[in-house]
């Protein structure tokens, strides 16, 4: 007599969803490989993916679970998915005009010795029309960090002194009107009145410069 066939296990659809979610997170972090938290994030994603695969039997629908347990598990998954997706999407927040968000942008996009010395600690609370563009890249010269806003005289003086203390200096040879005049005009700043403080080791093509205009209070920090 043939041995009685065991009932086929039915695996929950959550197994497929969890696998797809973890794979998307894994490849999402690979896409953002130039960001500082990438190695730790990939390690965590890889461990979680391995655990899901090894614990496949926990997705067996034949295991009886209470309704409240299923609801709690679903809510926990949703919260986890939202947290993970927010983490993966952080590098996408390239443009953001929230002054309070600046420390987050700096922590994600500005964690190296050069940007730590170059970027301000915080954006002044009195700053007006603040705008930021952060874009880190693994390719040399492709990183772009641009901040601009309007500030008071004390802030202008502080940034001017910060640039000088870091070795920056004005240089008429390094300033190309064709490169900067049109961009400054968009903010109501005259090229002739603007002060350019170029940091050491930069070039016109890949500048690291503080652009200040005391008359209007304009500040542009360009990396």
Coordinates of C-alpha atoms in Angstrom, one line a residue, residues 66-214:
X66 CA -5.7 33.9 15.7
X67 CA -7.3 36.9 13.9
X68 CA -5.6 39.4 16.2
X69 CA -2.2 37.8 15.5
X70 CA -2.8 38.2 11.8
X71 CA -3.8 41.8 12.1
X72 CA -0.8 42.7 14.3
X73 CA 1.5 41.0 11.9
X74 CA 0.0 42.9 8.9
X75 CA 0.3 46.2 10.7
X76 CA 3.9 45.5 11.7
X77 CA 4.7 44.7 8.1
X78 CA 3.1 47.9 6.9
X79 CA 5.0 50.0 9.4
X80 CA 8.3 48.3 8.5
X81 CA 7.7 48.7 4.8
X82 CA 7.0 52.4 5.3
X83 CA 10.1 52.9 7.4
X84 CA 12.3 51.0 4.9
X85 CA 10.8 52.9 1.8
X86 CA 11.4 56.2 3.6
X87 CA 15.0 55.3 4.2
X88 CA 15.6 54.2 0.6
X89 CA 14.0 57.4 -0.7
X90 CA 16.1 59.7 1.4
X91 CA 18.8 60.1 -1.3
X92 CA 16.0 61.3 -3.6
X93 CA 15.4 64.4 -1.5
X94 CA 17.7 66.4 -3.6
X95 CA 15.8 69.6 -3.7
X96 CA 14.2 70.8 -0.5
X97 CA 13.5 74.3 0.8
X98 CA 13.0 73.4 4.5
X99 CA 15.6 75.0 6.7
X100 CA 15.0 72.4 9.5
X101 CA 15.8 69.6 7.0
X102 CA 19.3 70.9 6.2
X103 CA 21.0 68.9 9.0
X104 CA 19.5 65.7 7.5
X105 CA 20.7 66.6 4.0
X106 CA 24.1 67.5 5.3
X107 CA 24.4 64.2 7.2
X108 CA 23.4 62.2 4.1
X109 CA 25.2 64.1 1.4
X110 CA 28.0 65.9 3.1
X111 CA 29.9 63.4 5.2
X112 CA 33.5 63.8 4.2
X113 CA 36.3 66.0 5.3
X114 CA 35.9 68.5 2.4
X115 CA 32.2 69.2 2.8
X116 CA 32.5 69.3 6.6
X117 CA 34.9 72.2 6.4
X118 CA 32.9 73.8 3.5
X119 CA 29.3 73.6 4.5
X120 CA 27.8 75.7 7.3
X121 CA 26.8 74.1 10.5
X122 CA 23.2 75.2 10.1
X123 CA 21.0 77.6 8.1
X124 CA 20.2 80.8 10.0
X125 CA 16.7 81.0 11.3
X126 CA 16.4 84.5 9.8
X127 CA 17.4 83.3 6.3
X128 CA 14.8 84.1 3.6
X129 CA 14.0 82.3 0.4
X130 CA 16.2 79.3 1.3
X131 CA 16.7 76.7 -1.3
X132 CA 19.0 73.7 -1.5
X133 CA 20.1 71.2 -4.1
X134 CA 22.1 68.2 -2.9
X135 CA 23.4 65.6 -5.3
X136 CA 26.2 63.2 -4.2
X137 CA 27.8 61.1 -6.9
X138 CA 30.4 58.3 -7.0
X139 CA 31.9 59.9 -10.1
X140 CA 34.7 62.5 -9.7
X141 CA 33.4 66.0 -10.2
X142 CA 29.8 65.0 -10.5
X143 CA 28.8 65.9 -6.9
X144 CA 26.8 69.1 -6.7
X145 CA 25.7 70.9 -3.5
X146 CA 24.1 74.3 -4.0
X147 CA 22.6 76.4 -1.2
X148 CA 21.3 80.0 -1.6
X149 CA 19.3 82.3 0.6
X150 CA 19.1 85.9 1.8
X151 CA 20.6 86.8 5.2
X152 CA 21.5 89.7 7.4
X153 CA 24.8 91.5 7.5
X154 CA 26.1 89.5 10.5
X155 CA 25.6 86.3 8.6
X156 CA 27.4 87.7 5.5
X157 CA 30.3 88.7 7.7
X158 CA 30.4 85.3 9.4
X159 CA 30.5 83.4 6.1
X160 CA 33.1 85.7 4.7
X161 CA 35.3 85.1 7.7
X162 CA 34.6 81.3 7.6
X163 CA 35.7 81.2 3.9
X164 CA 38.9 83.2 4.6
X165 CA 39.7 81.0 7.7
X166 CA 39.5 77.9 5.5
X167 CA 41.9 79.4 3.0
X168 CA 39.5 80.7 0.4
X169 CA 40.4 83.9 -1.4
X170 CA 38.9 86.2 -4.0
X171 CA 40.5 85.8 -7.4
X172 CA 39.4 87.8 -10.5
X173 CA 41.2 85.2 -12.7
X174 CA 39.0 82.4 -11.4
X175 CA 35.7 84.3 -12.0
X176 CA 34.2 83.9 -15.5
X177 CA 31.4 86.4 -16.0
X178 CA 29.8 84.1 -18.6
X179 CA 29.7 81.4 -16.0
X180 CA 28.1 83.4 -13.1
X181 CA 26.5 86.6 -14.3
X182 CA 23.3 85.1 -15.7
X183 CA 22.8 82.8 -12.8
X184 CA 23.2 85.7 -10.3
X185 CA 20.9 87.9 -12.2
X186 CA 18.1 85.4 -11.5
X187 CA 18.4 86.3 -7.8
X188 CA 18.7 90.1 -8.3
X189 CA 22.4 90.1 -7.7
X190 CA 24.9 92.2 -9.8
X191 CA 27.9 90.3 -10.9
X192 CA 30.1 93.4 -10.3
X193 CA 29.0 93.6 -6.6
X194 CA 29.3 89.9 -5.8
X195 CA 32.2 88.6 -3.7
X196 CA 33.6 85.3 -4.8
X197 CA 35.6 83.2 -2.3
X198 CA 37.1 80.2 -4.0
X199 CA 38.3 77.4 -1.8
X200 CA 41.8 75.9 -2.4
X201 CA 42.1 73.2 -4.9
X202 CA 39.0 74.0 -6.9
X203 CA 38.6 75.1 -10.5
X204 CA 36.2 77.1 -12.6
X205 CA 34.7 73.8 -13.9
X206 CA 34.4 72.2 -10.5
X207 CA 34.1 75.2 -8.1
X208 CA 33.9 75.3 -4.4
X209 CA 32.9 78.8 -3.7
X210 CA 31.1 81.2 -1.4
X211 CA 29.3 83.9 -3.3
X212 CA 28.2 86.9 -1.2
X213 CA 26.5 90.1 -1.9
X214 CA 26.3 92.5 1.0

